[in-house]
Amino acid sequence: MRPFRHIISWLLALCLIAFFVHFTVHPLPDPPTGWVKFFDPPGQNVVFQTLADRTGTSAFEPAGRMVAGLLELVAVVMLLVPVTRRAGALLSGLILATGAALHLSPWLGREIPLEIGSTATDGGFHFILVIVFLAASLLLLVAHPASLKPR
């Protein structure tokens, strides 16, 4: 049973790492404007600018976006190392639970615009991704095997 838990732990951790890296630094050569936390110009990130516009506070863009991106990168490093994987899963769960709460709030909503100022929405795809990866974080908390204790 322990080898199976190791495999599941690595698969879940790698999926979460890919998710966070994709939305934080996007390694592909031509990322779309408005969806990459570290490379979007100020005021161009769809999620955080929508939050800033609807709440009337500038704390979300760009400062909140940078803090969220840094926390996601810390979670990535923690998920890579098996010793800190549970703490990384907890941190990623907190990040994603915050995202889910913001999506359920009137400030962001389940459907977000595809571009700044656009009326076209993503149909809730971003919200569904947040929920799926929140479930993966919680499953990783349970599935990651406990360290061997000397007897």
PDB file of C-alpha atoms in Angstrom:
ATOM      1  CA  MET A   1       0.000   0.000   0.000  1.00  0.00           C
ATOM      2  CA  ARG A   2       2.880   2.369   0.749  1.00  0.00           C
ATOM      3  CA  PRO A   3       4.314   2.323  -2.832  1.00  0.00           C
ATOM      4  CA  PHE A   4       0.844   3.111  -4.194  1.00  0.00           C
ATOM      5  CA  ARG A   5       0.575   6.093  -1.842  1.00  0.00           C
ATOM      6  CA  HIS A   6       3.990   7.329  -2.985  1.00  0.00           C
ATOM      7  CA  ILE A   7       2.908   7.164  -6.627  1.00  0.00           C
ATOM      8  CA  ILE A   8      -0.383   8.950  -5.903  1.00  0.00           C
ATOM      9  CA  SER A   9       1.482  11.543  -3.836  1.00  0.00           C
ATOM     10  CA  TRP A  10       3.902  12.282  -6.681  1.00  0.00           C
ATOM     11  CA  LEU A  11       1.132  12.409  -9.304  1.00  0.00           C
ATOM     12  CA  LEU A  12      -0.974  14.822  -7.260  1.00  0.00           C
ATOM     13  CA  ALA A  13       2.052  16.954  -6.379  1.00  0.00           C
ATOM     14  CA  LEU A  14       3.163  17.164 -10.023  1.00  0.00           C
ATOM     15  CA  CYS A  15      -0.355  18.128 -11.138  1.00  0.00           C
ATOM     16  CA  LEU A  16      -0.510  20.896  -8.531  1.00  0.00           C
ATOM     17  CA  ILE A  17       2.974  22.086  -9.468  1.00  0.00           C
ATOM     18  CA  ALA A  18       2.030  22.256 -13.156  1.00  0.00           C
ATOM     19  CA  PHE A  19      -1.148  24.174 -12.297  1.00  0.00           C
ATOM     20  CA  PHE A  20       0.661  26.777 -10.176  1.00  0.00           C
ATOM     21  CA  VAL A  21       3.569  27.204 -12.593  1.00  0.00           C
ATOM     22  CA  HIS A  22       1.152  27.606 -15.495  1.00  0.00           C
ATOM     23  CA  PHE A  23      -0.756  30.452 -13.859  1.00  0.00           C
ATOM     24  CA  THR A  24       2.276  32.081 -12.217  1.00  0.00           C
ATOM     25  CA  VAL A  25       5.110  32.064 -14.752  1.00  0.00           C
ATOM     26  CA  HIS A  26       3.650  30.224 -17.793  1.00  0.00           C
ATOM     27  CA  PRO A  27       6.669  28.547 -19.388  1.00  0.00           C
ATOM     28  CA  LEU A  28       5.256  28.545 -22.915  1.00  0.00           C
ATOM     29  CA  PRO A  29       6.733  31.073 -25.362  1.00  0.00           C
ATOM     30  CA  ASP A  30       3.628  33.186 -26.016  1.00  0.00           C
ATOM     31  CA  PRO A  31       1.382  33.378 -22.927  1.00  0.00           C
ATOM     32  CA  PRO A  32      -1.977  35.121 -23.323  1.00  0.00           C
ATOM     33  CA  THR A  33      -2.171  38.603 -21.854  1.00  0.00           C
ATOM     34  CA  GLY A  34      -4.157  38.771 -18.641  1.00  0.00           C
ATOM     35  CA  TRP A  35      -3.593  35.248 -17.319  1.00  0.00           C
ATOM     36  CA  VAL A  36       0.025  35.106 -16.061  1.00  0.00           C
ATOM     37  CA  LYS A  37       0.629  36.583 -12.616  1.00  0.00           C
ATOM     38  CA  PHE A  38       4.284  37.591 -12.928  1.00  0.00           C
ATOM     39  CA  PHE A  39       4.418  38.723 -16.550  1.00  0.00           C
ATOM     40  CA  ASP A  40       1.210  40.710 -16.992  1.00  0.00           C
ATOM     41  CA  PRO A  41       1.598  44.489 -16.966  1.00  0.00           C
ATOM     42  CA  PRO A  42      -0.073  46.236 -14.002  1.00  0.00           C
ATOM     43  CA  GLY A  43      -3.827  46.401 -14.483  1.00  0.00           C
ATOM     44  CA  GLN A  44      -3.925  43.682 -17.138  1.00  0.00           C
ATOM     45  CA  ASN A  45      -4.425  40.485 -15.106  1.00  0.00           C
ATOM     46  CA  VAL A  46      -8.043  39.477 -15.593  1.00  0.00           C
ATOM     47  CA  VAL A  47      -8.723  37.960 -12.170  1.00  0.00           C
ATOM     48  CA  PHE A  48      -6.967  40.515  -9.990  1.00  0.00           C
ATOM     49  CA  GLN A  49      -8.031  43.558 -12.007  1.00  0.00           C
ATOM     50  CA  THR A  50     -11.646  42.348 -11.863  1.00  0.00           C
ATOM     51  CA  LEU A  51     -11.294  42.043  -8.083  1.00  0.00           C
ATOM     52  CA  ALA A  52      -9.760  45.523  -7.865  1.00  0.00           C
ATOM     53  CA  ASP A  53     -12.512  47.052 -10.025  1.00  0.00           C
ATOM     54  CA  ARG A  54     -15.406  45.378  -8.213  1.00  0.00           C
ATOM     55  CA  THR A  55     -14.114  46.012  -4.689  1.00  0.00           C
ATOM     56  CA  GLY A  56     -12.889  49.526  -5.365  1.00  0.00           C
ATOM     57  CA  THR A  57      -9.528  48.851  -3.730  1.00  0.00           C
ATOM     58  CA  SER A  58      -6.144  48.778  -5.382  1.00  0.00           C
ATOM     59  CA  ALA A  59      -4.782  46.169  -2.945  1.00  0.00           C
ATOM     60  CA  PHE A  60      -5.532  43.333  -5.358  1.00  0.00           C
ATOM     61  CA  GLU A  61      -3.685  44.651  -8.414  1.00  0.00           C
ATOM     62  CA  PRO A  62      -0.678  44.455  -8.612  1.00  0.00           C
ATOM     63  CA  ALA A  63       0.302  43.876  -4.948  1.00  0.00           C
ATOM     64  CA  GLY A  64      -2.195  41.077  -4.273  1.00  0.00           C
ATOM     65  CA  ARG A  65      -1.287  39.387  -7.536  1.00  0.00           C
ATOM     66  CA  MET A  66       2.425  39.390  -6.664  1.00  0.00           C
ATOM     67  CA  VAL A  67       1.807  38.073  -3.135  1.00  0.00           C
ATOM     68  CA  ALA A  68      -0.414  35.300  -4.525  1.00  0.00           C
ATOM     69  CA  GLY A  69       2.223  34.407  -7.110  1.00  0.00           C
ATOM     70  CA  LEU A  70       4.988  34.262  -4.501  1.00  0.00           C
ATOM     71  CA  LEU A  71       2.868  32.061  -2.225  1.00  0.00           C
ATOM     72  CA  GLU A  72       2.163  29.757  -5.162  1.00  0.00           C
ATOM     73  CA  LEU A  73       5.885  29.451  -5.932  1.00  0.00           C
ATOM     74  CA  VAL A  74       6.611  28.671  -2.270  1.00  0.00           C
ATOM     75  CA  ALA A  75       3.942  25.963  -2.453  1.00  0.00           C
ATOM     76  CA  VAL A  76       5.586  24.592  -5.624  1.00  0.00           C
ATOM     77  CA  VAL A  77       8.948  24.253  -3.880  1.00  0.00           C
ATOM     78  CA  MET A  78       7.337  22.643  -0.845  1.00  0.00           C
ATOM     79  CA  LEU A  79       5.416  20.194  -3.042  1.00  0.00           C
ATOM     80  CA  LEU A  80       8.613  19.143  -4.815  1.00  0.00           C
ATOM     81  CA  VAL A  81      10.316  18.031  -1.611  1.00  0.00           C
ATOM     82  CA  PRO A  82       8.686  14.915  -0.089  1.00  0.00           C
ATOM     83  CA  VAL A  83       9.547  15.998   3.477  1.00  0.00           C
ATOM     84  CA  THR A  84       7.609  19.263   3.098  1.00  0.00           C
ATOM     85  CA  ARG A  85       4.914  17.934   0.770  1.00  0.00           C
ATOM     86  CA  ARG A  86       2.151  17.907   3.407  1.00  0.00           C
ATOM     87  CA  ALA A  87       2.884  21.506   4.339  1.00  0.00           C
ATOM     88  CA  GLY A  88       2.927  22.374   0.632  1.00  0.00           C
ATOM     89  CA  ALA A  89      -0.410  20.633   0.172  1.00  0.00           C
ATOM     90  CA  LEU A  90      -1.797  22.603   3.107  1.00  0.00           C
ATOM     91  CA  LEU A  91      -0.474  25.882   1.670  1.00  0.00           C
ATOM     92  CA  SER A  92      -1.839  25.098  -1.792  1.00  0.00           C
ATOM     93  CA  GLY A  93      -5.161  24.136  -0.218  1.00  0.00           C
ATOM     94  CA  LEU A  94      -5.308  27.488   1.577  1.00  0.00           C
ATOM     95  CA  ILE A  95      -4.437  29.362  -1.621  1.00  0.00           C
ATOM     96  CA  LEU A  96      -7.072  27.494  -3.614  1.00  0.00           C
ATOM     97  CA  ALA A  97      -9.696  27.764  -0.847  1.00  0.00           C
ATOM     98  CA  THR A  98      -9.151  31.530  -0.897  1.00  0.00           C
ATOM     99  CA  GLY A  99      -9.593  31.468  -4.669  1.00  0.00           C
ATOM    100  CA  ALA A 100     -12.801  29.453  -4.352  1.00  0.00           C
ATOM    101  CA  ALA A 101     -14.118  31.850  -1.710  1.00  0.00           C
ATOM    102  CA  LEU A 102     -13.384  34.831  -3.960  1.00  0.00           C
ATOM    103  CA  HIS A 103     -15.132  33.096  -6.859  1.00  0.00           C
ATOM    104  CA  LEU A 104     -18.186  32.560  -4.667  1.00  0.00           C
ATOM    105  CA  SER A 105     -18.162  36.175  -3.508  1.00  0.00           C
ATOM    106  CA  PRO A 106     -19.982  38.936  -5.384  1.00  0.00           C
ATOM    107  CA  TRP A 107     -16.611  40.568  -6.137  1.00  0.00           C
ATOM    108  CA  LEU A 108     -15.384  37.941  -8.587  1.00  0.00           C
ATOM    109  CA  GLY A 109     -18.208  35.530  -9.326  1.00  0.00           C
ATOM    110  CA  ARG A 110     -18.043  32.058 -10.799  1.00  0.00           C
ATOM    111  CA  GLU A 111     -17.671  33.354 -14.347  1.00  0.00           C
ATOM    112  CA  ILE A 112     -14.884  35.817 -15.029  1.00  0.00           C
ATOM    113  CA  PRO A 113     -14.323  37.927 -18.157  1.00  0.00           C
ATOM    114  CA  LEU A 114     -12.020  36.554 -20.852  1.00  0.00           C
ATOM    115  CA  GLU A 115     -10.365  39.973 -21.187  1.00  0.00           C
ATOM    116  CA  ILE A 116     -10.386  43.222 -19.242  1.00  0.00           C
ATOM    117  CA  GLY A 117     -13.531  45.152 -20.199  1.00  0.00           C
ATOM    118  CA  SER A 118     -15.041  42.243 -22.145  1.00  0.00           C
ATOM    119  CA  THR A 119     -18.561  40.951 -21.619  1.00  0.00           C
ATOM    120  CA  ALA A 120     -17.591  37.442 -22.776  1.00  0.00           C
ATOM    121  CA  THR A 121     -16.916  35.107 -19.864  1.00  0.00           C
ATOM    122  CA  ASP A 122     -15.027  31.865 -19.390  1.00  0.00           C
ATOM    123  CA  GLY A 123     -18.251  29.995 -18.524  1.00  0.00           C
ATOM    124  CA  GLY A 124     -16.953  29.127 -15.056  1.00  0.00           C
ATOM    125  CA  PHE A 125     -13.898  27.212 -16.317  1.00  0.00           C
ATOM    126  CA  HIS A 126     -11.463  28.993 -13.965  1.00  0.00           C
ATOM    127  CA  PHE A 127     -13.761  28.324 -10.991  1.00  0.00           C
ATOM    128  CA  ILE A 128     -13.979  24.620 -11.901  1.00  0.00           C
ATOM    129  CA  LEU A 129     -10.174  24.437 -12.143  1.00  0.00           C
ATOM    130  CA  VAL A 130      -9.848  25.973  -8.688  1.00  0.00           C
ATOM    131  CA  ILE A 131     -12.295  23.445  -7.212  1.00  0.00           C
ATOM    132  CA  VAL A 132     -10.611  20.461  -8.914  1.00  0.00           C
ATOM    133  CA  PHE A 133      -7.155  21.462  -7.711  1.00  0.00           C
ATOM    134  CA  LEU A 134      -8.471  22.263  -4.234  1.00  0.00           C
ATOM    135  CA  ALA A 135      -9.744  18.684  -4.118  1.00  0.00           C
ATOM    136  CA  ALA A 136      -6.319  17.486  -5.330  1.00  0.00           C
ATOM    137  CA  SER A 137      -4.616  19.443  -2.524  1.00  0.00           C
ATOM    138  CA  LEU A 138      -6.902  17.944   0.094  1.00  0.00           C
ATOM    139  CA  LEU A 139      -6.431  14.464  -1.356  1.00  0.00           C
ATOM    140  CA  LEU A 140      -2.657  14.955  -1.256  1.00  0.00           C
ATOM    141  CA  LEU A 141      -2.889  15.830   2.435  1.00  0.00           C
ATOM    142  CA  VAL A 142      -4.501  12.457   3.035  1.00  0.00           C
ATOM    143  CA  ALA A 143      -2.638  10.357   0.464  1.00  0.00           C
ATOM    144  CA  HIS A 144       0.949  11.415   1.200  1.00  0.00           C
ATOM    145  CA  PRO A 145       2.444   8.628   3.316  1.00  0.00           C
ATOM    146  CA  ALA A 146       3.583   9.477   6.812  1.00  0.00           C
ATOM    147  CA  SER A 147       7.301   9.338   7.433  1.00  0.00           C
ATOM    148  CA  LEU A 148       8.722   6.111   8.795  1.00  0.00           C
ATOM    149  CA  LYS A 149       9.205   6.393  12.520  1.00  0.00           C
ATOM    150  CA  PRO A 150      12.001   4.420  14.179  1.00  0.00           C
ATOM    151  CA  ARG A 151      10.712   1.714  16.459  1.00  0.00           C
TER     152      ARG A 151
END
